[in-house]
Coordinates of C-alpha atoms and ligand atoms in Angstrom, one line a residue:
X1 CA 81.8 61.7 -89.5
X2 CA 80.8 63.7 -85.6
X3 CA 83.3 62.4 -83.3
X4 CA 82.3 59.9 -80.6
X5 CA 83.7 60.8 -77.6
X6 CA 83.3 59.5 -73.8
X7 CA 83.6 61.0 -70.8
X8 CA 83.8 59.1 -67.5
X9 CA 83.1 59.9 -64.2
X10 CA 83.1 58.6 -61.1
X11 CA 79.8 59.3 -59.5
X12 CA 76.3 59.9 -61.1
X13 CA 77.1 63.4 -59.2
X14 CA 79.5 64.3 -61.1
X15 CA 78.1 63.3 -64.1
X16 CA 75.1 65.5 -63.8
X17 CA 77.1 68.3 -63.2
X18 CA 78.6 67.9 -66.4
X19 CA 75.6 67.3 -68.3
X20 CA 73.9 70.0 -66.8
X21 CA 76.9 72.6 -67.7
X22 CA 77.4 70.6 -71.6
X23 CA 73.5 71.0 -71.9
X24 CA 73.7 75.1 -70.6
X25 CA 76.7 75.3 -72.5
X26 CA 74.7 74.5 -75.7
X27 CA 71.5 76.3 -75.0
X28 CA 73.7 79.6 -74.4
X29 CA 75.3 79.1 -78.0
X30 CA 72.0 77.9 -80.1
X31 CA 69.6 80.7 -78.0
X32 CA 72.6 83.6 -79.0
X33 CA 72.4 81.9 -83.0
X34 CA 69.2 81.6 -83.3
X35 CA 67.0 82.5 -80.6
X36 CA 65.8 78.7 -80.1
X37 CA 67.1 75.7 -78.6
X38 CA 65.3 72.6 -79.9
X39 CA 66.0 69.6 -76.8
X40 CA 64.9 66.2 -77.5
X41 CA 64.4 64.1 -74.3
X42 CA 63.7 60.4 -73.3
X43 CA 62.6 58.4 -70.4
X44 CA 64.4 56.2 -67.8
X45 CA 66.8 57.3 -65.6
X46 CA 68.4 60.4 -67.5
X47 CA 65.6 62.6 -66.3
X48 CA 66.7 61.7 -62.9
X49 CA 69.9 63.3 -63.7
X50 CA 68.9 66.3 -64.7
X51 CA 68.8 67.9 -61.5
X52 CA 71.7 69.7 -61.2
X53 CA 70.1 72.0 -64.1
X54 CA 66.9 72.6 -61.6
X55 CA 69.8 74.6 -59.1
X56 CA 72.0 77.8 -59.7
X57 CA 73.7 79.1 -61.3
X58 CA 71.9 77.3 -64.3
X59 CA 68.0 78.0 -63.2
X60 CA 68.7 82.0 -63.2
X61 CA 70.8 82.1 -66.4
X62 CA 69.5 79.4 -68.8
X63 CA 67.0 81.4 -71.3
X64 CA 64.3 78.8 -70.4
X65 CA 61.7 80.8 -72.6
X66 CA 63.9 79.9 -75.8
X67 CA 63.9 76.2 -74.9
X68 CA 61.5 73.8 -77.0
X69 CA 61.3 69.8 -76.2
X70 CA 60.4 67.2 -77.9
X71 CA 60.4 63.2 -77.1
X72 CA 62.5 60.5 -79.1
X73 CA 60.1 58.3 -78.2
X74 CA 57.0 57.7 -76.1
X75 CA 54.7 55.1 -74.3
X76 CA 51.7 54.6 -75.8
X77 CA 49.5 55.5 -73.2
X78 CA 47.3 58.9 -71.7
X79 CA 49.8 61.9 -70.0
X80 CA 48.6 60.9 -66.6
X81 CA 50.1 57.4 -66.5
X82 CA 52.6 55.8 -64.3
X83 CA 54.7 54.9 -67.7
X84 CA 53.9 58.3 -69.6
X85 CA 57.5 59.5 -70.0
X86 CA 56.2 63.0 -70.5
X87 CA 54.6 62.2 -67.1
X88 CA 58.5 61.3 -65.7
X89 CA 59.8 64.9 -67.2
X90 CA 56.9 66.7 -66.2
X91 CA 56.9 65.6 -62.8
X92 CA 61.1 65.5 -62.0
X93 CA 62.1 68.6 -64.8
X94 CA 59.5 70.5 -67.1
X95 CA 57.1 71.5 -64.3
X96 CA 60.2 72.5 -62.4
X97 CA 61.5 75.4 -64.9
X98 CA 59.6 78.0 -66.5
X99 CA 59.8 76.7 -70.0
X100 CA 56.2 78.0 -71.9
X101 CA 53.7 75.2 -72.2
X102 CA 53.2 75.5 -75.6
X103 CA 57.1 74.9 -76.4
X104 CA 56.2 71.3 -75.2
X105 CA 55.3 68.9 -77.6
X106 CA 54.0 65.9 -76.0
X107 CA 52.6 62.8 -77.6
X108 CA 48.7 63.2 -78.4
X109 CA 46.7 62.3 -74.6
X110 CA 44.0 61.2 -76.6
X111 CA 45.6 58.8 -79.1
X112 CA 48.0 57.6 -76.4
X113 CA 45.1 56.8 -73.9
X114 CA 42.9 55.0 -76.8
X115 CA 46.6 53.0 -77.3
X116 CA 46.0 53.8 -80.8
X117 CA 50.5 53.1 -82.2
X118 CA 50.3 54.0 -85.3
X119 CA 48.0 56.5 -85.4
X120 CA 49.9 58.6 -82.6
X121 CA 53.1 58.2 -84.0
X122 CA 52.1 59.3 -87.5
X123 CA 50.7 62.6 -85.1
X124 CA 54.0 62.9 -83.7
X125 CA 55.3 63.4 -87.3
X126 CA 52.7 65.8 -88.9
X127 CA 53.8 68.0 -85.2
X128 CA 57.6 67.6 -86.1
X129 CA 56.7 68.7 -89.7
X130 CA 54.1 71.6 -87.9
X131 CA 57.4 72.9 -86.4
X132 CA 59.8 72.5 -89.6
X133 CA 57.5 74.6 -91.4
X134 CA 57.5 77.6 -88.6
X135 CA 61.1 77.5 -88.5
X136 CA 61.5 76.2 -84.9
X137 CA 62.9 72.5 -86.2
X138 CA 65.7 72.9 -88.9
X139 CA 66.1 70.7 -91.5
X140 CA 69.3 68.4 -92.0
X141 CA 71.5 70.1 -95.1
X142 CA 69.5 68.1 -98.2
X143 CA 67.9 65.5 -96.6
X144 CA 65.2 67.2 -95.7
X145 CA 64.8 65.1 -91.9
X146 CA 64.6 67.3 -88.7
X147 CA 67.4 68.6 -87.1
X148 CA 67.5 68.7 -83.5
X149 CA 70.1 70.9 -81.8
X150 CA 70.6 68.6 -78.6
X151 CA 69.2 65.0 -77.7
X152 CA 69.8 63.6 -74.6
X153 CA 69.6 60.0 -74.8
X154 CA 69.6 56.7 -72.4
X155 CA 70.6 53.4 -72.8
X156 CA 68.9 49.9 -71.6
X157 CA 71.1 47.1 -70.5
X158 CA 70.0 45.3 -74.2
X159 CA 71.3 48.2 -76.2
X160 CA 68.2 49.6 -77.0
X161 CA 68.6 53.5 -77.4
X162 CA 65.0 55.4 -77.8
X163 CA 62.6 52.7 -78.9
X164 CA 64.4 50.7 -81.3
X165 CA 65.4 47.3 -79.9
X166 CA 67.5 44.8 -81.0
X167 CA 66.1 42.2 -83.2
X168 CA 63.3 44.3 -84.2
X169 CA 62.6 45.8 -87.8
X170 CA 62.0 49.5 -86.7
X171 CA 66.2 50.5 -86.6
X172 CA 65.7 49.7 -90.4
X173 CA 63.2 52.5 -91.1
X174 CA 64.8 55.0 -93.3
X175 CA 61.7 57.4 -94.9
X176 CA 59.4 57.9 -91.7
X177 CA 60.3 60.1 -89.2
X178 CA 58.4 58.7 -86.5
X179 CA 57.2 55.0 -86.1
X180 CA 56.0 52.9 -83.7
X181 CA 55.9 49.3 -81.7
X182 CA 53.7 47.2 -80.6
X183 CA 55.6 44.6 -79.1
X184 CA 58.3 46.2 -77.4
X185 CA 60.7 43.2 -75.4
X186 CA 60.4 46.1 -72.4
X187 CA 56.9 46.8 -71.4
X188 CA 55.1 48.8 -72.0
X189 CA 54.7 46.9 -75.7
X190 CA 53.1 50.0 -77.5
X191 CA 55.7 52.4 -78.3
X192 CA 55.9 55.5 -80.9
X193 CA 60.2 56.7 -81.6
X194 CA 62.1 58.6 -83.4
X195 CA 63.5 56.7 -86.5
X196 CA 67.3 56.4 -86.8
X197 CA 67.8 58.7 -89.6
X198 CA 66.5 61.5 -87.4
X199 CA 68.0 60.2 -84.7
X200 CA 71.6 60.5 -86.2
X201 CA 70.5 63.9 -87.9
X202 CA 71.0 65.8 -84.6
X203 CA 73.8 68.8 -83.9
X204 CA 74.5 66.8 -80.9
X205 CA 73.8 63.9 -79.1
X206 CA 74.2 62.9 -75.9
X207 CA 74.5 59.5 -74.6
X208 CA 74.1 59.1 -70.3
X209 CA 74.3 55.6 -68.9
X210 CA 75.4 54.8 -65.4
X211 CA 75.6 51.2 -63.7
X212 CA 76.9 48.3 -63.7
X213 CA 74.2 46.5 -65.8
X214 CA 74.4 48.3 -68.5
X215 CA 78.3 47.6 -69.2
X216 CA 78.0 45.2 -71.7
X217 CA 76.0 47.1 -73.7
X218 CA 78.3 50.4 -73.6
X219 CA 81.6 47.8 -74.5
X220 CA 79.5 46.5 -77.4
X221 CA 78.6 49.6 -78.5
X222 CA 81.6 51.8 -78.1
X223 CA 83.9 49.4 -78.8
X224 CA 81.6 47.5 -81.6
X225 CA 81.9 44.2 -80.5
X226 CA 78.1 43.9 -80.9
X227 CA 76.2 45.5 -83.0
X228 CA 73.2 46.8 -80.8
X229 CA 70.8 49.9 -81.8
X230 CA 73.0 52.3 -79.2
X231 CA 76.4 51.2 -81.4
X232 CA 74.8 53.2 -84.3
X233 CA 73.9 56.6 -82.6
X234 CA 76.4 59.5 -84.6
X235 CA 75.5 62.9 -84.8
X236 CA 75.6 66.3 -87.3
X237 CA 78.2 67.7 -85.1
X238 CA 79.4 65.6 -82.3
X239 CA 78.3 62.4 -79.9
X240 CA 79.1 62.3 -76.4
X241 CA 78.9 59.2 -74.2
X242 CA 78.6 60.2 -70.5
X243 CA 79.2 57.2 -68.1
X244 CA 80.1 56.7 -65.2
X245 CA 82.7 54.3 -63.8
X246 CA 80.2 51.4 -63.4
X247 CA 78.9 51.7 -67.1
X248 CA 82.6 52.5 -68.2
X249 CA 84.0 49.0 -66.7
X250 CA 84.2 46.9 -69.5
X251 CA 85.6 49.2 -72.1
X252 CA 88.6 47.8 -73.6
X253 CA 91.9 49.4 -72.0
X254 CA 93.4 52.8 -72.2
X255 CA 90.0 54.4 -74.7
X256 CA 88.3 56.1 -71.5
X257 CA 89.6 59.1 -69.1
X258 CA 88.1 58.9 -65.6
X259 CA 87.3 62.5 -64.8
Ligands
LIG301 O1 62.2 52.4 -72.2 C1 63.0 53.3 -72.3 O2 64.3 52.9 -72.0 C2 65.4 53.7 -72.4 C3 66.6 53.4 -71.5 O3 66.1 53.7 -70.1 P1 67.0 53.5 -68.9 O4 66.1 53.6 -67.7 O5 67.7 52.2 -69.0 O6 68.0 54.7 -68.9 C4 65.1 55.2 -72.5 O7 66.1 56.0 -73.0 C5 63.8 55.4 -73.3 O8 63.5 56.7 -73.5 C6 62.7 54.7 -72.6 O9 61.4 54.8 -73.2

């Protein structure tokens, strides 16, 4: 079982300049093993705090031509749209950094403009397997589901973590890699996300929540007095909660180091 660790801090500055030198950190060690470094990405806030990887040192040394990201889960709706959360990491990160074009694997504009669910997550999976078969995705030891070597995750005030809420059937799915919703309790409703077997099958995973609101979910989930989607998350390697000291308040005594 990856160890589930948490690491507190006590502004959102500080935090992304630990994310920022955890996420370099890892790129450094998986583009020196195997030339690649497979990121996964989401939406909300965490893009926000992933500024402090758009300034030195880590814009000069990270090997941004290695990188290759991918989306635990998407809106259902064309690249150019206000929710698009390729649109949110295009416009705040990837058009920032001079990671190739073709190392970014987006949901499909066309399928996500017609709103077509189902059809554009099954996509999303045929890409995933596209990329397992040209050696850029690894496969988790027998199980044959992708392995991602970092995934940097958010968390909503419910507990939702990618697009699995809770209450709804999709954090059952065990065989598909990729499904989808259509009526998701935060709009948009038409969503496409990584399943929780994949989820879980990554090296490592990174969990980044700040604020106040979301408290209640990070004490259910961390110290599983709730069982919310977030209070599942594990990981091939190791899972690490970043929070800061708003996020961290209601985590029972003595289990958190403020850093
Ligand atoms: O809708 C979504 O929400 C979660 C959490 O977002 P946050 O703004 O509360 O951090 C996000 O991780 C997910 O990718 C997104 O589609």
């Amino acid at each position: 079982m990856a160890p589930v660790k948490r690491r507190v801090f006590k502004t959102k500055k500080e935090m992304s300049g630990e994310l920022a030198k955890y996420t370099a950190d890892l790129s450094s060690k998986f583009c020196k093993e195997r030339g690649i470094f497979t990121v996964v990405l989401s939406g909300g806030d965490l893009i926000s705090w992933l500024w402090k990887l758009l300034e030195p040192p880590y814009i000069d040394s990270i090997e941004w031509s290695k990188w290759h990201i991918f989306w635990v889960d998407e809106r259902v709706c064309g690249w150019d749209d206000a929710d698009s959360n390729y649109k949110l990491a295009y416009d705040g990160f990837l058009s920032k950094v001079p990671i190739p074009e073709k190392h970014i694997y987006a949901i499909d504009n066309g399928l996500g403009a017609e709103g077509n669910a189902e059809l554009a997550a099954e996509r999303y999976e045929e890409c995933l397997k596209q990329k397992v078969n040209q050696n850029i995705i690894r496969t988790y030891k027998s199980s044959g589901f992708p392995q991602f070597d970092l995934q940097l995750l958010g968390m909503g005030p419910d507990g939702h973590m990618a697009s699995l809420f809770p209450g709804h059937d999709q954090i059952n799915e065990k065989v598909k890699w990729v499904t989808f919703i259509t009526d998701s309790p935060k709009p948009p409703p038409k969503r496409i996300t990584f399943t929780l077997p994949v989820i879980n099958c990554a090296s490592y995973n990174v969990m980044a929540v700040c604020d106040k609101e979301q408290s209640d979910s990070v004490a259910a989930a961390l110290d599983h007095t709730k069982d919310v989607p977030a209070s599942r998350l594990t990981a091939d390697v190791e899972v690490v909660w970043f929070l800061d000291q708003a996020a961290a308040s209601k985590l029972s005594h003595g289990c958190c180091s403020i850093l």
